[in-house]
Coordinates of C-alpha atoms and ligand atoms in Angstrom, one line a residue:
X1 CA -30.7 -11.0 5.7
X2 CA -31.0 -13.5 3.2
X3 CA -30.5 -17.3 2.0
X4 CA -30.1 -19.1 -1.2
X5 CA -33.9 -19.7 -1.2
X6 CA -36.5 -18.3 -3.2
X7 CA -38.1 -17.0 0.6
X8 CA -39.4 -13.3 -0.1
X9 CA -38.0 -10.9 1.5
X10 CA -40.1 -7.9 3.2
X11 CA -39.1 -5.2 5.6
X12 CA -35.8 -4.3 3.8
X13 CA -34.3 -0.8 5.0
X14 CA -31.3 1.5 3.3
X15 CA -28.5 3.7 4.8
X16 CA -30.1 7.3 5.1
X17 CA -28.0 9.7 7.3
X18 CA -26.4 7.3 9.7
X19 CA -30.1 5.4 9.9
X20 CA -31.4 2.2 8.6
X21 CA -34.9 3.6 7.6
X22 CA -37.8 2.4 5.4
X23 CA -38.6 3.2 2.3
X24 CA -41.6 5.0 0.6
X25 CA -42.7 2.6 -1.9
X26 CA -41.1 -0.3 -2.9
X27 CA -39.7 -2.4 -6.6
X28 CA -40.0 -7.0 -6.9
X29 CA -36.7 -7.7 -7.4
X30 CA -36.8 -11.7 -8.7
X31 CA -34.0 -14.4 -8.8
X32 CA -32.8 -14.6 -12.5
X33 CA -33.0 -18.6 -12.0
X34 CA -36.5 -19.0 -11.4
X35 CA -38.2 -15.9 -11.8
X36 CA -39.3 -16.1 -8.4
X37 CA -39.6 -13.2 -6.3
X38 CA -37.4 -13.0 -4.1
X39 CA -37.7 -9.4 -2.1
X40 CA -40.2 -6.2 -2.2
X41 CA -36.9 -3.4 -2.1
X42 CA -37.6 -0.1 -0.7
X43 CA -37.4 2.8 -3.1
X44 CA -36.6 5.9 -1.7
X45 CA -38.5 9.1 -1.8
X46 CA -37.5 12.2 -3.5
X47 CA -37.8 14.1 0.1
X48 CA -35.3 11.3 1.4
X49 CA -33.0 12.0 -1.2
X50 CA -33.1 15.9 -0.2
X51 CA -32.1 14.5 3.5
X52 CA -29.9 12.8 2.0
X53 CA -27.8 15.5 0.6
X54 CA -28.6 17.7 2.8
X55 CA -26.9 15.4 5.7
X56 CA -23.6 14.6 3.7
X57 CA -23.4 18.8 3.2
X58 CA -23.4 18.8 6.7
X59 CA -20.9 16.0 7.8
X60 CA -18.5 18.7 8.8
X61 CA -14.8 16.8 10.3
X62 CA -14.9 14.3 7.6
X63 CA -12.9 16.3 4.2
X64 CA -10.4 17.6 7.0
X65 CA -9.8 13.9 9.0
X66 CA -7.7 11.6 7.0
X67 CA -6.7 9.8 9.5
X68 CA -10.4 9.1 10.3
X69 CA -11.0 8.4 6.4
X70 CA -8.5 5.7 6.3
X71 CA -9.7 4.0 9.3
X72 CA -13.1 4.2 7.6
X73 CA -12.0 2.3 4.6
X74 CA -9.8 0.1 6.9
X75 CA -13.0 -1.0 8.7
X76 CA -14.9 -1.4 5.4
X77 CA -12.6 -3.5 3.9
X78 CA -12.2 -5.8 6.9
X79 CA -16.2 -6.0 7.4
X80 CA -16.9 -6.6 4.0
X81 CA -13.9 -9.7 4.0
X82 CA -15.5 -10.8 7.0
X83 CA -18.9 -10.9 5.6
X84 CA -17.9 -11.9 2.2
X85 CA -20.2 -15.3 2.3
X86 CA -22.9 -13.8 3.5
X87 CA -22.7 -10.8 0.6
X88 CA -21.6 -13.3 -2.1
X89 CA -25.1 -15.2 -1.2
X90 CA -27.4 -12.3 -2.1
X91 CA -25.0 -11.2 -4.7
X92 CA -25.2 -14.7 -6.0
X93 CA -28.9 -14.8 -5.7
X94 CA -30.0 -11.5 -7.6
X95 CA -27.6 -11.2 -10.5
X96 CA -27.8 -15.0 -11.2
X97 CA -23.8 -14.7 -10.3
X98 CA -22.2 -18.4 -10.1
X99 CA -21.2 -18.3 -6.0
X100 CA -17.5 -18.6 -6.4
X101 CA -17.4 -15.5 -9.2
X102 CA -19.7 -13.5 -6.4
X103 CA -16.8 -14.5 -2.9
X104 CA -14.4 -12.8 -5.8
X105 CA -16.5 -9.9 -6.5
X106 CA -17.1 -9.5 -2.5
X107 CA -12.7 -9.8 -1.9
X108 CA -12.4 -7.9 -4.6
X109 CA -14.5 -4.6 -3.2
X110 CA -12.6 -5.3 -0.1
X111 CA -9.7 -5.0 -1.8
X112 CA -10.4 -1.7 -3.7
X113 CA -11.7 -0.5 -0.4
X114 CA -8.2 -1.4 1.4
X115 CA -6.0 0.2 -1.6
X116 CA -7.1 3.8 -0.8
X117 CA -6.9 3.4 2.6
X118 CA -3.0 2.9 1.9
X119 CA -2.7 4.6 -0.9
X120 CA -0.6 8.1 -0.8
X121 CA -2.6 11.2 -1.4
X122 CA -1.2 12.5 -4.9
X123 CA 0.7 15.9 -4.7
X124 CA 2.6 17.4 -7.6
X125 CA 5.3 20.1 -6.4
X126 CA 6.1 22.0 -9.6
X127 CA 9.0 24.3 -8.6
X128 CA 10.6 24.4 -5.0
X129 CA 13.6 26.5 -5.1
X130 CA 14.8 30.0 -3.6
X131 CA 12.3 31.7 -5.3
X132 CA 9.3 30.1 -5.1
X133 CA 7.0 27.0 -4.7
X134 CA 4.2 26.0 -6.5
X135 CA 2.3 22.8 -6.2
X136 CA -1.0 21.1 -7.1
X137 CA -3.1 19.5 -4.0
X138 CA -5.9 18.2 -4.7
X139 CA -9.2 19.2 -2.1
X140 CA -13.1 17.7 -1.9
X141 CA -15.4 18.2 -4.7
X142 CA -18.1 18.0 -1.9
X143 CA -21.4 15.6 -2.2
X144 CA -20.6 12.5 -4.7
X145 CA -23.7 11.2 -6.2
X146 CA -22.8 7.6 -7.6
X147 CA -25.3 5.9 -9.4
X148 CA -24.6 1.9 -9.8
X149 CA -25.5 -0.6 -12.8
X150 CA -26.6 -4.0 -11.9
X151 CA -24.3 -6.3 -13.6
X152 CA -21.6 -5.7 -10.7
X153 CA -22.9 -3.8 -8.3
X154 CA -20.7 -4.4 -5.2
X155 CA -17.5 -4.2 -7.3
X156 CA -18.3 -0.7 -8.7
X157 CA -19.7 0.2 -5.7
X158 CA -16.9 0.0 -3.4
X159 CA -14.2 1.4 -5.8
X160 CA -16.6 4.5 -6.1
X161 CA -16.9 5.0 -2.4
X162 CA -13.0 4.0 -1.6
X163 CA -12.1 7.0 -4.1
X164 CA -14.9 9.7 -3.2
X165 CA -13.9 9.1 0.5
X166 CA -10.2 9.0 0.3
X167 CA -10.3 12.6 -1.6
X168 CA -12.8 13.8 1.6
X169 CA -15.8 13.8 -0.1
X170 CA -19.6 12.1 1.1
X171 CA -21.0 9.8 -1.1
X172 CA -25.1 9.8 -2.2
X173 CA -25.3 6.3 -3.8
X174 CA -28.1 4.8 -6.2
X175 CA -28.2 1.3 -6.3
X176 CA -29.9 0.2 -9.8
X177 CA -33.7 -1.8 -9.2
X178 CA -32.7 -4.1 -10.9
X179 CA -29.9 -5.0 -8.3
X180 CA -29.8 -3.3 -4.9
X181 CA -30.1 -5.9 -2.3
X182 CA -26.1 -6.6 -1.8
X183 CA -26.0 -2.9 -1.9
X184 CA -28.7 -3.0 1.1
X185 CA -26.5 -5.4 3.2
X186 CA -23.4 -3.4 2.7
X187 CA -25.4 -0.5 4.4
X188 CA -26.6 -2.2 7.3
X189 CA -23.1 -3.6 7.3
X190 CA -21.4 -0.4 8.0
X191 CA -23.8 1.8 9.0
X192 CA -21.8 2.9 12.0
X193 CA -18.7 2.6 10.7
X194 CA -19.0 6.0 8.9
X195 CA -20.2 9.0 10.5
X196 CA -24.0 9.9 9.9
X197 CA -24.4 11.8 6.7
X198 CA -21.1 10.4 5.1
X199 CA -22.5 7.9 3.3
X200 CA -26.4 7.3 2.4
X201 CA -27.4 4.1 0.3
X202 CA -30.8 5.1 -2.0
X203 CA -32.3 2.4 -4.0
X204 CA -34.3 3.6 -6.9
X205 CA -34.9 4.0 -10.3
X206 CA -33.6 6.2 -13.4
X207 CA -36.4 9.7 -12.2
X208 CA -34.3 9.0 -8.8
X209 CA -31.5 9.1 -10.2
X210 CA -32.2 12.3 -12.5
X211 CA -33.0 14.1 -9.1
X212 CA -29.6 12.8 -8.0
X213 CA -27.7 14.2 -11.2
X214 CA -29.9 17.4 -11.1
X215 CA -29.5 18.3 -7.3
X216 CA -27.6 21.7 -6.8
X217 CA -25.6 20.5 -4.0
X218 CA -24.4 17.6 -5.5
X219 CA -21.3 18.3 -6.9
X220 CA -19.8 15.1 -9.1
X221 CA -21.8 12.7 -10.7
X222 CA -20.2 9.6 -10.3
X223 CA -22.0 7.3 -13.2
X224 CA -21.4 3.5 -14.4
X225 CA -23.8 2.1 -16.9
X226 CA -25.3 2.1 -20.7
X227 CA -24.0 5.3 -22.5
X228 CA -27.7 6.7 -23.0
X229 CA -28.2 7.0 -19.4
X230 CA -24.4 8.5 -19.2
X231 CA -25.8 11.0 -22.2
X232 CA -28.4 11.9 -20.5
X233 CA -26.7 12.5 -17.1
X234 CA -24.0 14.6 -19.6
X235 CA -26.8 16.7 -20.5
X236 CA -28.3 16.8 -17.0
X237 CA -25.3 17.7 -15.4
X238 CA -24.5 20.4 -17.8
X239 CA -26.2 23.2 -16.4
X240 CA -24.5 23.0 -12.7
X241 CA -21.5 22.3 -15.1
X242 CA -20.8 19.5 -12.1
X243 CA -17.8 17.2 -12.2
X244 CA -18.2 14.1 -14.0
X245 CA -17.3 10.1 -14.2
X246 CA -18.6 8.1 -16.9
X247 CA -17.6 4.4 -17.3
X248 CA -20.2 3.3 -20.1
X249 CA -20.5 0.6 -22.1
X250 CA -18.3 -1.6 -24.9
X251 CA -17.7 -3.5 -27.6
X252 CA -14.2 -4.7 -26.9
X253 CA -12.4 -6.7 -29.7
X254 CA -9.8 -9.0 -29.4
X255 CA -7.3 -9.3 -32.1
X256 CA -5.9 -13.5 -32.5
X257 CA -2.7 -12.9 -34.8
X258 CA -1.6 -16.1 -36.8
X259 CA 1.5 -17.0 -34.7
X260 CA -1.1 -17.5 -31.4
X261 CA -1.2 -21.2 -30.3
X262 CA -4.7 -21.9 -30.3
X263 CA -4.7 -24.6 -27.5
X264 CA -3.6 -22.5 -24.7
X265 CA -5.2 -19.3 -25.9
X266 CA -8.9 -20.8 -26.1
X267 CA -9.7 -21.3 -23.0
X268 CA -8.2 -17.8 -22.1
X269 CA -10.5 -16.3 -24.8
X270 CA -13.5 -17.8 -23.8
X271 CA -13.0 -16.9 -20.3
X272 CA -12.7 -12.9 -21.8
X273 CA -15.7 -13.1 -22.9
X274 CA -17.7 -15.1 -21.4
X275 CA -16.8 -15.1 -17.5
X276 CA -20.3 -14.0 -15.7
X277 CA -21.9 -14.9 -18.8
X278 CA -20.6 -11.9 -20.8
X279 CA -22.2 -9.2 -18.5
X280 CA -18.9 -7.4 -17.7
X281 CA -18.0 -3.8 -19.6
X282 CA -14.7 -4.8 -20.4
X283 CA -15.9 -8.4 -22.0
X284 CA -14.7 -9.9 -25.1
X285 CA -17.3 -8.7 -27.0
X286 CA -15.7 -9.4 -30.9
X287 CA -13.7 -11.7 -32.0
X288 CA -11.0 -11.3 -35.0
X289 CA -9.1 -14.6 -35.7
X290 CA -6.7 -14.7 -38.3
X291 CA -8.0 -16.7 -41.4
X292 CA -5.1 -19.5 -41.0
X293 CA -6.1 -20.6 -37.7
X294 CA -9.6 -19.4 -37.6
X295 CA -10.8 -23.0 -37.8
X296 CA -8.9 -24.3 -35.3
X297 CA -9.5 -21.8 -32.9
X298 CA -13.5 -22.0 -33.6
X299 CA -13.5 -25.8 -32.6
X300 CA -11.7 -25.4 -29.7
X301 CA -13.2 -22.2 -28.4
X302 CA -16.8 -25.0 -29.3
X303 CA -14.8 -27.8 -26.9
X304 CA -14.4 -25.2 -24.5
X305 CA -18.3 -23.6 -24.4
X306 CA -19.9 -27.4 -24.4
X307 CA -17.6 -28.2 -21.4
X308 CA -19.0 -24.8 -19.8
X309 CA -21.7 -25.9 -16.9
X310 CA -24.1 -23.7 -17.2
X311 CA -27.3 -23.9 -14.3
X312 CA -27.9 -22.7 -10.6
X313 CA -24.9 -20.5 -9.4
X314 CA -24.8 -21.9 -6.0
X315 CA -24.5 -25.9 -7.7
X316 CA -20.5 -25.9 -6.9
X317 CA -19.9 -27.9 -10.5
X318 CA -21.7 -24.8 -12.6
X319 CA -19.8 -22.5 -14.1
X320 CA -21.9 -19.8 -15.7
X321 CA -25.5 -18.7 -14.6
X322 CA -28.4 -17.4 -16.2
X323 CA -28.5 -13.4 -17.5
X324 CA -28.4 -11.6 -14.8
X325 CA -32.4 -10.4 -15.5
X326 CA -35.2 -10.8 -18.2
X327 CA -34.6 -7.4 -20.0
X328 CA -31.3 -8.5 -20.6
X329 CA -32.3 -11.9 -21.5
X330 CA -34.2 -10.3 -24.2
X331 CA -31.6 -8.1 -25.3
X332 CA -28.8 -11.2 -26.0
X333 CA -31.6 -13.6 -27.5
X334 CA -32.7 -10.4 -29.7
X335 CA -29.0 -9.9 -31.2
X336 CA -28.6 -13.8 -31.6
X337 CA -31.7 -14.4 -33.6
X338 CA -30.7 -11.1 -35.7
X339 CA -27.4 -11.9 -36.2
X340 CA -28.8 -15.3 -37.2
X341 CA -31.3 -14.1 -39.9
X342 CA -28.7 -12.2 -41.3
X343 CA -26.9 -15.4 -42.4
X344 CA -24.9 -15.9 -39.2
X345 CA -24.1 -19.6 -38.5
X346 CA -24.2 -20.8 -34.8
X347 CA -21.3 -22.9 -33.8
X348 CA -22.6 -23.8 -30.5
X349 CA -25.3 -22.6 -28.7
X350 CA -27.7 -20.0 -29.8
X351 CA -30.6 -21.0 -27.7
X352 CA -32.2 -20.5 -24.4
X353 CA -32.6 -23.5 -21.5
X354 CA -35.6 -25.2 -21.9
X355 CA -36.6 -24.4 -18.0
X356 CA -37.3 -21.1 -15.9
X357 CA -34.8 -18.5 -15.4
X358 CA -32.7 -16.5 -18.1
X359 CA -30.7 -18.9 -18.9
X360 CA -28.8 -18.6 -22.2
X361 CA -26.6 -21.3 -23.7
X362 CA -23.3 -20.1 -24.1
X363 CA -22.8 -19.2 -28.2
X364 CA -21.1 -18.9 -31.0
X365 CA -21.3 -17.1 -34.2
X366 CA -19.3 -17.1 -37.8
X367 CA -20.5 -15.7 -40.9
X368 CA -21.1 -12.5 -39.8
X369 CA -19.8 -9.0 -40.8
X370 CA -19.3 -5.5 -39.2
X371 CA -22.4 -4.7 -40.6
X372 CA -23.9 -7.6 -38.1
X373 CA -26.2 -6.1 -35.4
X374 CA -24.1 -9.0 -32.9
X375 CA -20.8 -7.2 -34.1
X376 CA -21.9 -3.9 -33.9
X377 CA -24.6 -3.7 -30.9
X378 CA -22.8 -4.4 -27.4
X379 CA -24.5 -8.0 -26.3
X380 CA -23.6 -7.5 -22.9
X381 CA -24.5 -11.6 -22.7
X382 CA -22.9 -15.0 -24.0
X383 CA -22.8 -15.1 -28.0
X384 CA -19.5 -14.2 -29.5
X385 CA -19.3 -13.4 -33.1
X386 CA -15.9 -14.7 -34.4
X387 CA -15.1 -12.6 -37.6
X388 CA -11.7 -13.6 -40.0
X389 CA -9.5 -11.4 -41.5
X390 CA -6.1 -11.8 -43.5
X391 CA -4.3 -8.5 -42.5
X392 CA -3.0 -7.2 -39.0
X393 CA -4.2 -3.6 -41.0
X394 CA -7.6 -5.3 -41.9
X395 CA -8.3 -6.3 -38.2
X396 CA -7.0 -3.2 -36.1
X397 CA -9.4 -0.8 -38.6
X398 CA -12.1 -3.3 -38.0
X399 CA -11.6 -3.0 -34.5
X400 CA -11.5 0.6 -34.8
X401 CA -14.9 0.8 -36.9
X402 CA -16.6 1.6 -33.6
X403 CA -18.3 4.1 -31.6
X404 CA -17.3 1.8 -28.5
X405 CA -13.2 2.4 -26.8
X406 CA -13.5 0.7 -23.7
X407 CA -10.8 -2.4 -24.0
X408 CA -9.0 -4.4 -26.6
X409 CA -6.7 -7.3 -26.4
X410 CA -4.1 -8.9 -28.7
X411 CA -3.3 -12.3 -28.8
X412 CA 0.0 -14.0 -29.8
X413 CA 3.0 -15.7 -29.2
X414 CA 5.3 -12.6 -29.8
X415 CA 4.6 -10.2 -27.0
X416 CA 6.5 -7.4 -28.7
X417 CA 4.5 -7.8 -31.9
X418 CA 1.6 -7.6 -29.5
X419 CA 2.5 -4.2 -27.9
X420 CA 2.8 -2.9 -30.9
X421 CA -0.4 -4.2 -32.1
X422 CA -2.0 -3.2 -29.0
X423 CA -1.2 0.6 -29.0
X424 CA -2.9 1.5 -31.8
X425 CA -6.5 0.2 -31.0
X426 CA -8.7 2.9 -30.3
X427 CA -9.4 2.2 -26.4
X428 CA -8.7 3.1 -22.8
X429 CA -7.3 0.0 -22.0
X430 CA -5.5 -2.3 -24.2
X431 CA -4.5 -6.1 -22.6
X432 CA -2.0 -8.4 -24.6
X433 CA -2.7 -12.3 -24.1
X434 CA -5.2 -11.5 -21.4
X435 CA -8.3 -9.3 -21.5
X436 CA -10.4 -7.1 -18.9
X437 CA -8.1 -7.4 -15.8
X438 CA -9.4 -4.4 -14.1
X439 CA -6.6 -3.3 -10.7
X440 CA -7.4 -0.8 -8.0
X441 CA -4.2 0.9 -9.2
X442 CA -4.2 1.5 -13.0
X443 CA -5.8 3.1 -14.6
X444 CA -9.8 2.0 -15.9
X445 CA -12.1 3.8 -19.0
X446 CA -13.0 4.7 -21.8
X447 CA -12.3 6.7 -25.4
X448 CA -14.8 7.4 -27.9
X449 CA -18.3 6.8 -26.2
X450 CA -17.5 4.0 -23.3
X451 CA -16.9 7.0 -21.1
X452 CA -15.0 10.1 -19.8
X453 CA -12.4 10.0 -16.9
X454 CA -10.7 7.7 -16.0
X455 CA -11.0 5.5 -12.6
X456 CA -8.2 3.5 -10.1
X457 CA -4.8 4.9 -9.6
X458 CA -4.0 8.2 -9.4
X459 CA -5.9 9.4 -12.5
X460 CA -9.1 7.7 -11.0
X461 CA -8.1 10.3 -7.5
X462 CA -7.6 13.2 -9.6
X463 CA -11.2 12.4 -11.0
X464 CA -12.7 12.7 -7.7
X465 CA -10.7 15.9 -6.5
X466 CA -10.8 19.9 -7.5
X467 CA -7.1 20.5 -8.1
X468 CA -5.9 23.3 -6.6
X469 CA -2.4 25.2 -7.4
X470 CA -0.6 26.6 -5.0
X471 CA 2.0 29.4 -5.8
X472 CA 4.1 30.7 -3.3
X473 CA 6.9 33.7 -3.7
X474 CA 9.9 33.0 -1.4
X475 CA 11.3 36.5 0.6
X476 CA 14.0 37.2 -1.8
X477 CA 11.9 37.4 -4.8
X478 CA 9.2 38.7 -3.0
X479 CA 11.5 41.9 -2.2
X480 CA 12.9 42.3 -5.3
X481 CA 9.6 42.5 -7.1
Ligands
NAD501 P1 -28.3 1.6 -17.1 O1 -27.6 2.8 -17.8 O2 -29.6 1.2 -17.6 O3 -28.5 1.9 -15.6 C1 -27.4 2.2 -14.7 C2 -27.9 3.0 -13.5 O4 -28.3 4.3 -14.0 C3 -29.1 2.4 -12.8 O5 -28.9 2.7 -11.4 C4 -30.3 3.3 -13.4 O6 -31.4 3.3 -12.5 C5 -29.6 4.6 -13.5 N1 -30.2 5.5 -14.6 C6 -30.7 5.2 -15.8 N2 -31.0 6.3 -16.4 C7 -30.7 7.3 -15.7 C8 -30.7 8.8 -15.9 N3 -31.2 9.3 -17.0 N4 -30.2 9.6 -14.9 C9 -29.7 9.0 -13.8 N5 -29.6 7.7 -13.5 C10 -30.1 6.9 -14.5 O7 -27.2 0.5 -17.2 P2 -27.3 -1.1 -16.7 O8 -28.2 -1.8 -17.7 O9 -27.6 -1.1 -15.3 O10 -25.8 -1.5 -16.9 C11 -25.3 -2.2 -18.0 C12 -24.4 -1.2 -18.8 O11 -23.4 -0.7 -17.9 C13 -23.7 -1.8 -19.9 O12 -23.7 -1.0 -21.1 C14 -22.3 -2.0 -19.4 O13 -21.3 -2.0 -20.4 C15 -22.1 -0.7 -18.6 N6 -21.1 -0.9 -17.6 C16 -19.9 -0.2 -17.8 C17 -18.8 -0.3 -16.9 C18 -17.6 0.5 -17.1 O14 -16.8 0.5 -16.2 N7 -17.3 1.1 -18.2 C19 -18.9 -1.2 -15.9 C20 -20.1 -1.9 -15.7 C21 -21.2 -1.8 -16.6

């Protein structure tokens, strides 16, 4: 469906009900490195969304046939493995995603797609004893609206339908405008690997989306992306008091202790923050370096961004593209000459490419404070502030000082130190010496306002599931009662 040129692309269709159809108006969608445009996307119509739903209410078999279910994701997962070029080209090509980091996005959704087709269905058994048995199983929540960010589209995409299918639910997906072509393919992809109804793909923007949230017969609302959309799908979901997902946005900080030897964690660190060109939730987003190695560690973490390649993600020697689209080039460029006029210094970088496309030289910041709009603002881009301090105390309740709790990280040479360290930052995940590795099986989200629920594992299941309890009186109780 599409090549690494700037060719546009017409005629696009999305997975409605088992059928590839066309939609009622369409959105440009341009390639991040030139500005070009690349494809008209179809946008579809609040009366397609209504089939929409109303086919996945009616997909009767699919909550009771596990069997089938994991077949389903089987097939996914080896379709989307053997189409992973293919995706990771039009990945590549509308996020601005350097081609290697898009194949790993691409195995990656395969993977999470494979993981729940083997995974055990949870099932807690309470009591089971002569008198009685009581146990928690988990049933369908019914029709799943998922609604998709840009910045990882595929990735988030498939570990929303892997869970909402393995549960037994159907799955009414929003692809963000700003992003939905990969999301396009996968539907032609596996259009008839899932039976009609199961799954519909509906590209469109935020009013589509409230429809989505708002629909009575949509059940869970299955939501990645900025916390004002999540607080408005909150408030929009309150009335059907439906079952929510929110994975929102963060300000991770990562904690360097003194003891941390700066050669072999700086290339670590700037790979936390800046892999995909900082456009990854769970992104170093803050950096708090210990004042007797904080100059070290700044001129490596330099050596380390000027070696950085950044230019056209399919040149093979480049290793970070451009942002992934011009609002968000605004938004990084916006913090960076803020943080900047508030007496920030730039250590490298701090500048856009002097040629088309949103590319942003990869950049560093001292001198700045929490009260910094680059400290406290989440860049969601690549310009790391790098902030001292002289007590572990002074840097966890500066990393605390936050209405962000998605990640954290600790870095050291003493892993038990950094354990301890880690525990008592104020977010969903904590990493020591690493940072954002996100795993189909543990456990992903956020505290404070990065989110509510948790996805992956068990925990992410549960999320997806009403739990039911099942109490059952054995004879010999039952008589003497
Ligand atoms: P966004 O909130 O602008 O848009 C996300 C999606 O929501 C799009 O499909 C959009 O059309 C839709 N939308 C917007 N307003 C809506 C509304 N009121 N009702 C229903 N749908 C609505 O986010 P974005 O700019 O696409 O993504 C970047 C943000 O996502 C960052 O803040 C990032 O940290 C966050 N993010 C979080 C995670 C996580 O797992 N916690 C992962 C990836 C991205």
């Amino acid at each position: 469906m599409m090549n690494a040129s700037d060719k546009q692309i017409d005629g696009l269709r999305f997975l409605l009900a088992g059928k590839l159809t066309e939609g009622a108006d369409t959105v440009d969608v341009e390639n991040p490195s030139t500005n070009a445009l690349i494809a008209r996307a179809p946008q579809a119509s609040h009366a397609q969304l209504d089939n929409a739903i109303a086919a996945a209410m009616q997909a009767s078999g699919w909550a009771a046939d596990e069997v089938l279910r994991r077949a389903a994701l089987r097939t996914m997962s080896e379709m989307v493995n053997a189409n992973r070029d293919t995706l990771a080209r039009t990945l590549s090509l509308e996020i601005g995603l350097p081609f290697k980091a898009a194949q790993d996005e691409i195995s990656a959704s395969a993977a999470f797609l494979l993981y729940r087709a083997d995974a055990e269905t949870p099932l807690d058994v309470l009591h089971d004893d002569a008198r009685q048995r009581v146990e928690v199983v988990r049933k369908p929540i019914g029709v799943v609206g998922a609604i998709i960010p840009w910045n990882a589209p595929m990735l988030i995409a498939c570990e929303k339908i892997a869970t909402a299918f393995a549960v037994g639910n159907t799955v009414v997906m929003k692809p963000s405008p700003l992003a939905p072509l990969t999301l396009l393919q996968l539907g032609e992809l596996i259009s008839d690997v899932v039976p009609p109804g199961v799954l519909s793909i509906l590209p469109g923007g935020a009013e589509l989306g409230t429809a989505l949230v708002a629909h009575p017969q949509v059940g869970m609302i299955s939501f990645t992306g900025s916390i004002r959309a999540g607080q408005a799908i909150m408030a929009n979901a309150a009335p059907g008091l439906k079952r929510l997902s929110l994975e929102l946005g963060g300000n991770d900080a990562a904690i360097v202790l003194p003891d941390a030897d700066v050669a072999s964690v700086a290339p670590r660190l700037f790979t936390g923050a800046f892999y995909r060109s900082g456009q990854v939730c769970a992104a170093i987003k803050r950096l708090y370096v210990h004042r007797d190695i904080a100059a070290p560690l700044t001129e490596a973490l330099r050596n380390v961004a000027e070696a950085a390649v950044l230019g056209d993600p399919f040149d093979p020697a480049v290793t970070l593209g451009p942002l992934s689209n011009r609002q968000q080039f605004e938004i990084v460029k916006g913090l960076v000459d803020a943080a900047v006029r508030q007496g920030g210094s730039v250590v490298t970088g701090g500048s856009p490419l002097n040629r088309p496309g949103n590319f942003f030289r990869p950049t560093l910041i001292t001198d700045v404070d929490e009260t910094n709009p680059l400290v406290q603002e989440e860049q969601f881009g690549p310009a790391l502030p790098i902030i001292s301090y002289d007590s572990v105390d002074e840097a966890v309740a500066r990393a605390n000082d936050t209405r962000f709790g998605l990640g954290g990280s600790v870095w050291t040479s003493d892993v038990d130190t950094g354990s301890a360290v880690a525990r008592r930052i104020q977010s969903g995940s904590v990493w020591v010496n690493r940072h954002g590795l996100v795993l189909p099986d543990v456990p992903f989200g956020g505290m404070k306002l990065s989110g509510l629920g948790r996805a992956n594992g068990n925990v992410g299941f549960d999320s997806y599931a009403e739990l039911q309890t099942v109490s059952v009186a054995k004879p010999r109780e039952a008589k003497s009662r």
